[in-house]
Every structure is written in structure tokens, then in C-alpha cells.
């Protein structure tokens, strides 16, 4: 092994491995260092420390021995390449019968320019890869990272969905590690599906990949998100409840939603406008017959604490009379094939695709978005169909986005779209509110995500917890699914169970398709509305807790909603739990996910857990069958927790002046406060320490003039009111 220019070059016979290191991230490649220039990563290689033939990073040792590159921790292997037979298995891939029956063939490919082979130890679980419609452990499955809009009911056999987040977190035999493959080309992740001890990544891209080290999943997530970019800090308001439907139109339908929420005393922060607000699906236009004065409508909503979010799709209608089409044509701003503008079809019919990789197009779209937001008083932009979707068959590989072929930029299309849209908010010093369906690993600094077109199925409710928490550990802490299901007919029991399961989802939106029955919280009966309200209240009361988690996620990448193993990495019972999750450190959600069920098994990790609804206490370290009702689903608080809360809010437009602290036993906590909206807001951090009798609040960061006037401390049935102060001590008798 020799070290040249911060690169360790390991040679063994005809094999070479080159290694660079940045903090806890080890970059491995064998030929040239060729991460795609379009994928922007934060990796500044550091000086390497040799020790004989090894390279040492902290407690880890990198070694290339007998043609196998491995990483050791205390002389135990944490990560190791696979050097056995890794031929890609192609038997039983005859789809002719399926094709005869009219089904789509999978058409799999078995030869790739690059194959990275990694050994899986017997008990390893593999997590990550973003939005797959499956339980949390990916082992035994194969996925193809190629952003895909497939409207049928997703399940665990779907290899590709909307997002390509080429990152897995492995709970290895001797600890955890992450693997990130930065190449944007179509990539196969076969995770022990053909050979149980082999995980391979195959693609026509480069062989450059990253191993992320750390003693805990949290440490690994921190290092991974430092590499791909830390998640954005959302506006406080974005944590509020959002209501959508394809489509609320005309304007009176939007007012009706606002009125019905108010009449039913249901909290609401945003209403989403789907494609029918546009004039013939022309982006950046408004259909004046349906929305004669959008600005007046948004002003009226704003008076009631509600903002509008409008959908914007990438595809531009081919219409030479339409200014957006004509302007971008003049800028040479569209994807082309054989030198001519490439056409396909999306909602507007004959459509063309903006080339976001071209700076002039990008600036044009940013300006258009900024103007649209301002003119119409829009709070957020919903980016859809950006895989990119195409109704006339897939875009051929040789469609060119400037100098880049579609095969190379397909998975980056959504990522570049959201960068361009986010800039429209950034330039006004407002935190971007962009929601996206398609993305790449690097999109999280610019956007929140939702998981696309699920359906009103119990199976999709069940999988929502693993989808959101897996997006979380894949670097996307602000994610959600369509509550109630997008396609298919929702019913009241399903809607109730869905809001119970997702009430603390980082991004919370009820959305449904035009072809389905209504599923707003008031669309069934009073009993359903009452239960829905109860869970929205729970969320709004816990907004300061969720916002603290947003600060933590922005700083460290550690997600809001987490799979159980993430918080309890050494508890083997947590490793494959997909039907209960942690919200931060203190709240465990283990809801009913089956029709007609009124009890379920809940695993309680170490500690003491209190049922939020009936106060019953459970001692951790085992599973219990817990009875639940239609009103009360499974919410459990770790008894040594401090929960910061608000009280009685119906929207988050104005920050309240009272902070409530709910506590029980000795505990410590940090609460953050800022203006909740601007990019450069400074913040306060309050360290709260309760020793069982005395509560101390100390301001450890002070950058913002607090909005708090009152502090209310709730311990069991005792309520103590205090004037807020930056430093205070309160003794509880
Ligand atoms: C796509 C989106 C869905 C939206 C619909 C119409 O299917 O995923 O959310 O309602 O398009 O715009």
C-alpha cells in the first residue's frame, strides 16, 4: 500500500483499490475517481495515516488482503467486499408466458459495466433505499434505482418507485455501516436476493462508492447527510396539517374546505391545489374561469391562517401561443433528440421537457416560480411528475439534456427541478416549501418529499410507517404519504386508523384522487371527524417537539420518525420491527394497522413506557398484547421524557406566547426557538433539566428575542404557571 495525494493505493496481484477518506466516510474506487460532476457531494479528503499495510481511521483499520478490501473495528470485520462467485443470476427470467397473458415483462439486464460486491454476514439486516413499498429490512430483495411513476398498487415486489436514493444502512455482524453509490445511472441493488451472503450494486456508471462508518446508526446518518447535504430546516408552519384533493376547483371549493375545517374545529395550515387550477394544464397559468382572482383567494385564506400550495409539473404544453413554451424555446431550454425538441405526453397532452441542467432554463424557471408565488400569494410548490413521467412510453436513453443523455440524468431530473424551484423561495430569505415526488440522494437540502400514489388499502397504511421512517434514515426526515390513500375508496375505519398511525408524520397531508370518494376528516360522520380532530390536536400540541426534531434533523440528519432499531441499535428484537416507530427519543407509535383489530402486540424496548391515553405503564424489555379502541391507538411515552408543547392552536401562522412542558420523572431536554420562517433566523436553545423536584431552564444559545411570555409546567395533575425567563428555576412541591 502506498499513499499519494491523500489517496491510499492498495495493490494485490492484478487488483487495485484506491481509497480516500473524509471524516467517517471512506471512498473506494479502483480506476479513476469519477463521481459524476452533476452529483454534488461534500467530500474533502484528509491526510491518511498508514500503519504497515493498513490505513487507520480512528478505531477502524482499512486492509486489502488476498484481493479483498475490508474494514476492521477492534480486529473484527465490519465491512468486507465479496470475492466469491458474484455472477448475476439470470435463470428463470423467461417472461414469455406472462407476456402472452398480456402482462408487462420485466426485461432484466444481466451485464453491467460495473459491479460492486459486498459480503453480508448471516444476521445482517439491510435498511434504506428510500421509498420502497416494503417492510424495513431489504435483505432478500432486488431493487432497480430508476425513478418510476407506476400508478398501480405498489407492493414489496416493485423494484422501482419514484425515488433513487442509493444508500443502504447495514446492521453488520460487528456493527453498523452505510454504503452510498453516487452514480445517477440506472443501478441494481441486489440485497442477498440471489445469494444470501452477497449484496451487489450493478450499473453502467462508475465503480466509485462510499462506505460510511460510525458506532451507531445515528453517527452514520450524521456522516452520510454531511456527505450528501443536510436536510432543510422547514418553516414551522410546514409542520401543520395539510389538506389536498385532485382537485379543489373552482375557488368556492377551496373556501368550502376552509369553512368546513373551521366549522369542525379542525386544525389546518395549507390547502393544496392540484392540476385543475391551471389553464389547460399550462404550468405557471391560472384558469381564470375557475379562479378569477387567486391573490384575493389566498389573502382570504391567510386571514384564516391558511396558505395555498400549488402543483407545478415539469412538462410544458406544446403550444406556440403559450408564453412559457415560447420563452423556453427561444432559450434553447428543452430536451432534444436528434437535434430537435423532444415531445412526449403528460397532462397537457403534447408536451416538452425543460432542461434544468441548463443554467438559462434554470434561471428562467426560478424567476417564473418567484413571480407566480408573489402574484398569487402562494405558500409552497408541489413538484410532481418529475421522474420525469411520460404518458407516451418512456423517454429514450438518447434524449439529450444539453450534453447529457437521458440515461445519465433521468434519476437527477427531480433533484435538479427542486433546486431550481427552491431558489425562488431562497432569494426572498424564506425557507423553501417544495414537496417532491421524484428525487435523488442529494435533494433533501431543498425539498420535503411524499411517497406518491398509494391507495386506500390496509396494506398501504401498514407500509406507510416503514416508508416514512426509511425515508428518514435515507436522509429525508421530512416525508409523508397521502393520508387515507390516494387511489381507491377510503372508508371511515381506514381513515381513522391512518390518521392515528401518521398523526406525527413529519409531513402530514390527506390527499386523494379525482376518481375517488371524498376523504376529508369531515367526509364521513361526526364520530370519524371527532377522532380525526383528536389526533390533529395531539399533533398541534406536540408541534414544539416536532420542531425540535426538525432542528436536530437539520443539524445532524437524524430523522424525526425512526425505525425502532435506530434508537435501540443493540436490541436485536428491534431490528426487524416495521409496524411501530419512534418519533424522536420519547414517543413510540404502535398503532392498529388492521381492519377490525382492537389489540396488537407491542414491543417495549428498555425503559418505562406510559400509554398516552390511559396512563398505563409498561416495563420495557419485552412484548405485550395491548388492547386499543377505535378512539385510542398506540401512543407510548418514555416515562423519563420532557415534552415541549403548545395548546389549543388551529394553525401555526402566529407563534404562541406560551410554552408548556409536560414531564414526569427526572429528565433533560433541549428546546429550540427561532422565527420559524426565514433562512437566516438565529435561534435560542433552552437546556431544561428536571431532577425530580426542581426544574431549571437555562438559555445556552441566544440569537432570537423570544416570543414566549409564559411557561406552564405540567406534572401529572399538577399545573404550575410561570412567567417565561431566559434563565429560571422552579421548584415543584
Ligand atoms: C399524480 C400525483 C398525484 C396528483 C395527480 C394529478 O398522480 O402523484 O398526487 O394528484 O398526479 O396531478
Short mmCIF file of N, CA, C and O in Angstrom, two decimals, residues 284-387:
data_model
loop_
_atom_site.label_atom_id
_atom_site.label_comp_id
_atom_site.label_asym_id
_atom_site.label_seq_id
_atom_site.Cartn_x
_atom_site.Cartn_y
_atom_site.Cartn_z
N UNK A 284 -47.59 27.55 -14.66
CA UNK A 284 -47.50 28.99 -14.38
C UNK A 284 -48.65 29.79 -14.97
O UNK A 284 -48.52 30.97 -15.26
N UNK A 285 -49.81 29.11 -15.19
CA UNK A 285 -51.00 29.87 -15.56
C UNK A 285 -52.11 29.52 -14.56
O UNK A 285 -52.01 28.53 -13.84
N UNK A 286 -53.15 30.37 -14.55
CA UNK A 286 -54.31 30.11 -13.70
C UNK A 286 -55.54 30.16 -14.59
O UNK A 286 -55.67 31.07 -15.42
N UNK A 287 -56.42 29.19 -14.42
CA UNK A 287 -57.67 29.18 -15.18
C UNK A 287 -58.59 30.24 -14.56
O UNK A 287 -59.12 30.06 -13.46
N UNK A 288 -58.75 31.35 -15.28
CA UNK A 288 -59.48 32.49 -14.71
C UNK A 288 -60.97 32.20 -14.55
O UNK A 288 -61.65 32.87 -13.78
N UNK A 289 -61.49 31.23 -15.31
CA UNK A 289 -62.92 30.96 -15.13
C UNK A 289 -63.14 30.23 -13.80
O UNK A 289 -64.19 30.36 -13.18
N UNK A 290 -62.15 29.47 -13.36
CA UNK A 290 -62.30 28.77 -12.08
C UNK A 290 -61.74 29.57 -10.90
O UNK A 290 -62.22 29.45 -9.78
N UNK A 291 -60.66 30.30 -11.16
CA UNK A 291 -60.03 31.08 -10.09
C UNK A 291 -59.85 32.51 -10.59
O UNK A 291 -58.75 32.91 -11.00
N UNK A 292 -60.94 33.30 -10.59
CA UNK A 292 -60.85 34.64 -11.18
C UNK A 292 -59.81 35.52 -10.50
O UNK A 292 -59.18 36.35 -11.14
N UNK A 293 -59.61 35.35 -9.18
CA UNK A 293 -58.62 36.18 -8.50
C UNK A 293 -57.92 35.33 -7.44
O UNK A 293 -58.32 35.30 -6.28
N UNK A 294 -56.86 34.70 -7.86
CA UNK A 294 -56.14 33.78 -6.96
C UNK A 294 -55.56 34.53 -5.75
O UNK A 294 -55.54 34.03 -4.65
N UNK A 295 -55.09 35.75 -6.02
CA UNK A 295 -54.46 36.51 -4.93
C UNK A 295 -55.51 36.85 -3.87
O UNK A 295 -55.25 36.74 -2.66
N UNK A 296 -56.69 37.23 -4.31
CA UNK A 296 -57.75 37.55 -3.35
C UNK A 296 -58.10 36.30 -2.54
O UNK A 296 -58.32 36.38 -1.32
N UNK A 297 -58.12 35.17 -3.21
CA UNK A 297 -58.42 33.92 -2.50
C UNK A 297 -57.33 33.62 -1.47
O UNK A 297 -57.62 33.30 -0.31
N UNK A 298 -56.06 33.76 -1.88
CA UNK A 298 -55.02 33.43 -0.91
C UNK A 298 -55.00 34.44 0.24
O UNK A 298 -54.71 34.07 1.38
N UNK A 299 -55.35 35.69 -0.04
CA UNK A 299 -55.42 36.67 1.05
C UNK A 299 -56.53 36.30 2.04
O UNK A 299 -56.36 36.40 3.26
N UNK A 300 -57.64 35.85 1.48
CA UNK A 300 -58.77 35.47 2.35
C UNK A 300 -58.37 34.25 3.22
O UNK A 300 -58.66 34.22 4.42
N UNK A 301 -57.70 33.31 2.60
CA UNK A 301 -57.25 32.15 3.38
C UNK A 301 -56.26 32.58 4.45
O UNK A 301 -56.31 32.12 5.60
N UNK A 302 -55.35 33.48 4.06
CA UNK A 302 -54.31 33.92 5.00
C UNK A 302 -54.93 34.54 6.25
O UNK A 302 -54.42 34.37 7.36
N UNK A 303 -56.05 35.25 6.06
CA UNK A 303 -56.72 35.83 7.23
C UNK A 303 -57.19 34.75 8.19
O UNK A 303 -57.39 34.98 9.37
N UNK A 304 -57.36 33.57 7.67
CA UNK A 304 -57.78 32.44 8.50
C UNK A 304 -56.61 31.50 8.81
O UNK A 304 -56.82 30.34 9.19
N UNK A 305 -55.41 31.99 8.58
CA UNK A 305 -54.21 31.22 8.97
C UNK A 305 -53.86 30.10 8.01
O UNK A 305 -53.06 29.22 8.33
N UNK A 306 -54.44 30.13 6.80
CA UNK A 306 -54.20 29.04 5.85
C UNK A 306 -53.49 29.57 4.61
O UNK A 306 -53.77 30.68 4.15
N UNK A 307 -52.56 28.78 4.07
CA UNK A 307 -51.88 29.17 2.83
C UNK A 307 -52.14 28.13 1.74
O UNK A 307 -52.50 26.99 2.03
N UNK A 308 -51.91 28.57 0.50
CA UNK A 308 -52.10 27.67 -0.65
C UNK A 308 -50.77 27.06 -1.08
O UNK A 308 -49.73 27.72 -1.05
N UNK A 309 -50.85 25.81 -1.51
CA UNK A 309 -49.71 25.15 -2.16
C UNK A 309 -50.21 24.78 -3.56
O UNK A 309 -51.28 24.19 -3.69
N UNK A 310 -49.45 25.14 -4.59
CA UNK A 310 -49.90 24.81 -5.96
C UNK A 310 -48.96 23.79 -6.58
O UNK A 310 -47.75 23.83 -6.39
N UNK A 311 -49.55 22.90 -7.35
CA UNK A 311 -48.75 21.88 -8.03
C UNK A 311 -48.10 22.52 -9.26
O UNK A 311 -48.69 23.39 -9.91
N UNK A 312 -46.86 22.12 -9.53
CA UNK A 312 -46.20 22.51 -10.79
C UNK A 312 -45.53 21.25 -11.34
O UNK A 312 -44.72 20.63 -10.65
N UNK A 313 -45.90 20.86 -12.53
CA UNK A 313 -45.25 19.71 -13.17
C UNK A 313 -44.15 20.23 -14.08
O UNK A 313 -44.18 21.37 -14.51
N UNK A 314 -43.18 19.38 -14.40
CA UNK A 314 -42.12 19.87 -15.29
C UNK A 314 -42.61 20.09 -16.72
O UNK A 314 -42.24 21.08 -17.36
N UNK A 315 -43.44 19.15 -17.23
CA UNK A 315 -43.76 19.17 -18.66
C UNK A 315 -44.46 20.46 -19.06
O UNK A 315 -45.38 20.92 -18.38
N UNK A 316 -44.02 21.03 -20.17
CA UNK A 316 -44.59 22.27 -20.69
C UNK A 316 -45.43 21.92 -21.91
O UNK A 316 -44.98 21.19 -22.79
N UNK A 317 -46.64 22.45 -21.93
CA UNK A 317 -47.53 22.15 -23.06
C UNK A 317 -46.93 22.71 -24.37
O UNK A 317 -46.47 23.85 -24.41
N UNK A 318 -46.97 21.87 -25.39
CA UNK A 318 -46.51 22.34 -26.70
C UNK A 318 -47.62 23.20 -27.30
O UNK A 318 -48.66 22.69 -27.71
N UNK A 319 -47.40 24.49 -27.26
CA UNK A 319 -48.40 25.43 -27.75
C UNK A 319 -47.63 26.71 -28.06
O UNK A 319 -47.19 27.42 -27.12
N UNK A 320 -47.45 26.99 -29.32
CA UNK A 320 -46.57 28.11 -29.67
C UNK A 320 -47.14 29.47 -29.25
O UNK A 320 -46.44 30.46 -29.19
N UNK A 321 -48.44 29.49 -28.90
CA UNK A 321 -49.04 30.75 -28.44
C UNK A 321 -48.83 30.96 -26.93
O UNK A 321 -49.21 32.00 -26.40
N UNK A 322 -48.32 29.95 -26.30
CA UNK A 322 -48.21 30.00 -24.82
C UNK A 322 -46.82 30.51 -24.46
O UNK A 322 -45.80 29.94 -24.89
N UNK A 323 -46.78 31.58 -23.66
CA UNK A 323 -45.52 32.30 -23.49
C UNK A 323 -44.42 31.44 -22.86
O UNK A 323 -43.26 31.54 -23.24
N UNK A 324 -44.77 30.58 -21.91
CA UNK A 324 -43.71 29.78 -21.26
C UNK A 324 -43.09 28.84 -22.30
O UNK A 324 -41.86 28.71 -22.39
N UNK A 325 -43.95 28.25 -23.13
CA UNK A 325 -43.40 27.38 -24.17
C UNK A 325 -42.45 28.20 -25.07
O UNK A 325 -41.30 27.81 -25.31
N UNK A 326 -42.94 29.34 -25.52
CA UNK A 326 -42.18 30.13 -26.49
C UNK A 326 -40.88 30.66 -25.87
O UNK A 326 -39.81 30.60 -26.48
N UNK A 327 -40.96 31.15 -24.62
CA UNK A 327 -39.76 31.70 -23.97
C UNK A 327 -38.67 30.63 -23.87
O UNK A 327 -37.50 30.88 -24.16
N UNK A 328 -39.05 29.45 -23.43
CA UNK A 328 -38.04 28.40 -23.23
C UNK A 328 -37.51 27.90 -24.58
O UNK A 328 -36.34 27.52 -24.69
N UNK A 329 -38.36 27.95 -25.58
CA UNK A 329 -37.87 27.55 -26.90
C UNK A 329 -36.77 28.51 -27.36
O UNK A 329 -35.72 28.11 -27.85
N UNK A 330 -37.03 29.80 -27.11
CA UNK A 330 -36.03 30.82 -27.50
C UNK A 330 -34.71 30.59 -26.76
O UNK A 330 -33.63 30.83 -27.28
N UNK A 331 -34.82 30.15 -25.52
CA UNK A 331 -33.60 29.94 -24.72
C UNK A 331 -32.92 28.61 -25.05
O UNK A 331 -31.95 28.25 -24.41
N UNK A 332 -33.46 27.88 -25.97
CA UNK A 332 -32.97 26.54 -26.30
C UNK A 332 -33.03 25.68 -25.02
O UNK A 332 -32.08 24.97 -24.67
N UNK A 333 -34.16 25.80 -24.34
CA UNK A 333 -34.26 25.24 -22.99
C UNK A 333 -34.94 23.89 -22.87
O UNK A 333 -35.35 23.53 -21.76
N UNK A 334 -35.11 23.15 -23.96
CA UNK A 334 -35.79 21.85 -23.85
C UNK A 334 -34.87 20.69 -24.19
O UNK A 334 -33.89 20.85 -24.93
N UNK A 335 -35.26 19.52 -23.67
CA UNK A 335 -34.56 18.30 -24.04
C UNK A 335 -34.77 18.05 -25.53
O UNK A 335 -35.83 18.38 -26.08
N UNK A 336 -33.76 17.46 -26.15
CA UNK A 336 -33.82 17.25 -27.60
C UNK A 336 -33.46 15.83 -27.96
O UNK A 336 -32.76 15.14 -27.21
N UNK A 337 -33.92 15.44 -29.14
CA UNK A 337 -33.48 14.16 -29.69
C UNK A 337 -33.15 14.39 -31.15
O UNK A 337 -33.94 15.04 -31.85
N UNK A 338 -32.04 13.89 -31.58
CA UNK A 338 -31.57 14.11 -32.95
C UNK A 338 -31.63 15.59 -33.31
O UNK A 338 -32.07 15.97 -34.40
N UNK A 339 -31.26 16.42 -32.39
CA UNK A 339 -31.19 17.86 -32.65
C UNK A 339 -32.52 18.59 -32.63
O UNK A 339 -32.58 19.80 -32.77
N UNK A 340 -33.63 17.84 -32.43
CA UNK A 340 -34.94 18.51 -32.42
C UNK A 340 -35.58 18.40 -31.03
O UNK A 340 -35.32 17.41 -30.33
N UNK A 341 -36.44 19.36 -30.69
CA UNK A 341 -37.09 19.31 -29.37
C UNK A 341 -37.84 17.99 -29.25
O UNK A 341 -38.58 17.60 -30.16
N UNK A 342 -37.62 17.33 -28.12
CA UNK A 342 -38.23 16.01 -27.92
C UNK A 342 -39.65 16.18 -27.35
O UNK A 342 -39.86 16.91 -26.38
N UNK A 343 -40.61 15.49 -27.94
CA UNK A 343 -42.01 15.57 -27.47
C UNK A 343 -42.44 14.23 -26.87
O UNK A 343 -42.09 13.17 -27.36
N UNK A 344 -43.23 14.32 -25.83
CA UNK A 344 -43.92 13.15 -25.27
C UNK A 344 -45.27 13.69 -24.81
O UNK A 344 -45.67 14.78 -25.24
N UNK A 345 -45.96 12.96 -23.95
CA UNK A 345 -47.25 13.49 -23.49
C UNK A 345 -47.33 13.39 -21.97
O UNK A 345 -46.91 12.38 -21.39
N UNK A 346 -47.84 14.44 -21.34
CA UNK A 346 -48.18 14.39 -19.91
C UNK A 346 -49.57 15.02 -19.81
O UNK A 346 -50.33 15.00 -20.79
N UNK A 347 -49.95 15.58 -18.67
CA UNK A 347 -51.34 16.08 -18.53
C UNK A 347 -51.79 17.00 -19.67
O UNK A 347 -52.91 16.90 -20.15
N UNK A 348 -50.92 17.92 -20.13
CA UNK A 348 -51.42 18.84 -21.16
C UNK A 348 -51.51 18.20 -22.54
O UNK A 348 -51.77 18.91 -23.52
N UNK A 349 -51.26 16.90 -22.66
CA UNK A 349 -51.18 16.29 -24.00
C UNK A 349 -49.76 16.48 -24.50
O UNK A 349 -48.80 16.35 -23.72
N UNK A 350 -49.63 16.85 -25.78
CA UNK A 350 -48.31 17.01 -26.40
C UNK A 350 -47.44 17.96 -25.54
O UNK A 350 -47.80 19.13 -25.33
N UNK A 351 -46.32 17.42 -25.02
CA UNK A 351 -45.55 18.19 -24.04
C UNK A 351 -44.06 18.05 -24.29
O UNK A 351 -43.60 17.05 -24.86
N UNK A 352 -43.32 19.02 -23.77
CA UNK A 352 -41.85 19.00 -23.90
C UNK A 352 -41.25 19.19 -22.50
O UNK A 352 -41.95 19.60 -21.57
N UNK A 353 -39.95 18.85 -22.38
CA UNK A 353 -39.34 18.78 -21.04
C UNK A 353 -38.26 19.84 -20.88
O UNK A 353 -37.26 19.83 -21.61
N UNK A 354 -38.42 20.73 -19.90
CA UNK A 354 -37.37 21.73 -19.66
C UNK A 354 -36.06 21.05 -19.24
O UNK A 354 -36.08 20.04 -18.57
N UNK A 355 -34.98 21.67 -19.68
CA UNK A 355 -33.65 21.15 -19.35
C UNK A 355 -33.12 21.92 -18.14
O UNK A 355 -32.48 22.97 -18.28
N UNK A 356 -33.41 21.40 -16.95
CA UNK A 356 -32.99 22.10 -15.72
C UNK A 356 -31.47 22.11 -15.55
O UNK A 356 -30.94 22.76 -14.67
N UNK A 357 -30.77 21.32 -16.38
CA UNK A 357 -29.30 21.25 -16.25
C UNK A 357 -28.65 22.43 -16.98
O UNK A 357 -27.44 22.62 -16.88
N UNK A 358 -29.50 23.17 -17.70
CA UNK A 358 -29.02 24.33 -18.44
C UNK A 358 -29.30 25.57 -17.59
O UNK A 358 -30.44 25.80 -17.17
N UNK A 359 -28.25 26.36 -17.33
CA UNK A 359 -28.39 27.49 -16.40
C UNK A 359 -29.45 28.49 -16.82
O UNK A 359 -30.17 29.03 -15.98
N UNK A 360 -29.54 28.71 -18.13
CA UNK A 360 -30.52 29.73 -18.58
C UNK A 360 -31.94 29.24 -18.33
O UNK A 360 -32.81 29.99 -17.89
N UNK A 361 -32.18 27.95 -18.59
CA UNK A 361 -33.51 27.39 -18.33
C UNK A 361 -33.79 27.44 -16.84
O UNK A 361 -34.89 27.81 -16.40
N UNK A 362 -32.77 27.05 -16.08
CA UNK A 362 -32.94 27.02 -14.62
C UNK A 362 -33.32 28.40 -14.10
O UNK A 362 -34.28 28.56 -13.33
N UNK A 363 -32.60 29.43 -14.56
CA UNK A 363 -32.88 30.79 -14.09
C UNK A 363 -34.29 31.22 -14.51
O UNK A 363 -35.01 31.86 -13.75
N UNK A 364 -34.66 30.85 -15.74
CA UNK A 364 -35.99 31.22 -16.22
C UNK A 364 -37.06 30.62 -15.31
O UNK A 364 -38.00 31.30 -14.89
N UNK A 365 -36.90 29.33 -14.97
CA UNK A 365 -37.93 28.65 -14.15
C UNK A 365 -37.92 29.23 -12.73
O UNK A 365 -38.98 29.43 -12.13
N UNK A 366 -36.74 29.53 -12.22
CA UNK A 366 -36.69 30.15 -10.88
C UNK A 366 -37.45 31.47 -10.90
O UNK A 366 -38.29 31.75 -10.03
N UNK A 367 -37.18 32.30 -11.91
CA UNK A 367 -37.85 33.61 -11.99
C UNK A 367 -39.36 33.45 -12.14
O UNK A 367 -40.13 34.14 -11.48
N UNK A 368 -39.75 32.52 -13.00
CA UNK A 368 -41.18 32.28 -13.24
C UNK A 368 -41.87 31.86 -11.93
O UNK A 368 -42.97 32.30 -11.60
N UNK A 369 -41.18 30.99 -11.20
CA UNK A 369 -41.76 30.49 -9.94
C UNK A 369 -41.88 31.63 -8.94
O UNK A 369 -42.92 31.80 -8.29
N UNK A 370 -40.82 32.44 -8.85
CA UNK A 370 -40.84 33.55 -7.87
C UNK A 370 -41.99 34.50 -8.19
O UNK A 370 -42.73 34.94 -7.31
N UNK A 371 -42.13 34.79 -9.48
CA UNK A 371 -43.19 35.70 -9.92
C UNK A 371 -44.57 35.10 -9.63
O UNK A 371 -45.46 35.78 -9.11
N UNK A 372 -44.72 33.83 -9.91
CA UNK A 372 -46.01 33.14 -9.70
C UNK A 372 -46.39 33.13 -8.22
O UNK A 372 -47.53 33.41 -7.85
N UNK A 373 -45.40 32.82 -7.38
CA UNK A 373 -45.64 32.78 -5.93
C UNK A 373 -46.10 34.15 -5.45
O UNK A 373 -47.07 34.28 -4.70
N UNK A 374 -45.38 35.16 -5.93
CA UNK A 374 -45.67 36.50 -5.45
C UNK A 374 -47.03 36.99 -5.95
O UNK A 374 -47.85 37.47 -5.17
N UNK A 375 -47.26 36.84 -7.24
CA UNK A 375 -48.52 37.34 -7.81
C UNK A 375 -49.75 36.68 -7.20
O UNK A 375 -50.79 37.29 -7.08
N UNK A 376 -49.61 35.42 -6.85
CA UNK A 376 -50.79 34.67 -6.40
C UNK A 376 -50.80 34.39 -4.90
O UNK A 376 -51.70 33.72 -4.41
N UNK A 377 -49.79 34.86 -4.20
CA UNK A 377 -49.73 34.67 -2.74
C UNK A 377 -49.61 33.20 -2.35
O UNK A 377 -50.28 32.73 -1.42
N UNK A 378 -48.74 32.47 -3.03
CA UNK A 378 -48.63 31.01 -2.83
C UNK A 378 -47.60 30.69 -1.74
O UNK A 378 -46.50 31.25 -1.72
N UNK A 379 -47.94 29.75 -0.86
CA UNK A 379 -47.05 29.39 0.26
C UNK A 379 -46.05 28.30 -0.08
O UNK A 379 -44.95 28.25 0.49
N UNK A 380 -46.41 27.40 -0.99
CA UNK A 380 -45.49 26.29 -1.27
C UNK A 380 -45.73 25.74 -2.67
O UNK A 380 -46.80 25.94 -3.26
N UNK A 381 -44.73 25.06 -3.20
CA UNK A 381 -44.84 24.48 -4.55
C UNK A 381 -44.68 22.96 -4.44
O UNK A 381 -43.76 22.46 -3.80
N UNK A 382 -45.60 22.30 -5.09
CA UNK A 382 -45.67 20.84 -5.08
C UNK A 382 -45.15 20.37 -6.45
O UNK A 382 -45.77 20.64 -7.48
N UNK A 383 -44.00 19.70 -6.47
CA UNK A 383 -43.38 19.27 -7.73
C UNK A 383 -43.75 17.81 -7.99
O UNK A 383 -43.32 16.91 -7.27
N UNK A 384 -44.50 17.60 -9.05
CA UNK A 384 -45.00 16.26 -9.34
C UNK A 384 -44.49 15.82 -10.72
O UNK A 384 -43.90 16.62 -11.46
N UNK A 385 -44.70 14.58 -11.07
CA UNK A 385 -44.43 14.03 -12.42
C UNK A 385 -42.98 14.26 -12.84
O UNK A 385 -42.67 14.33 -14.03
N UNK A 386 -42.07 14.39 -11.88
CA UNK A 386 -40.71 14.80 -12.22
C UNK A 386 -39.72 13.64 -12.25
O UNK A 386 -38.53 13.83 -12.05
N UNK A 387 -40.23 12.43 -12.55
CA UNK A 387 -39.31 11.27 -12.67
C UNK A 387 -38.41 11.38 -13.90
O UNK A 387 -37.29 10.87 -13.81
#
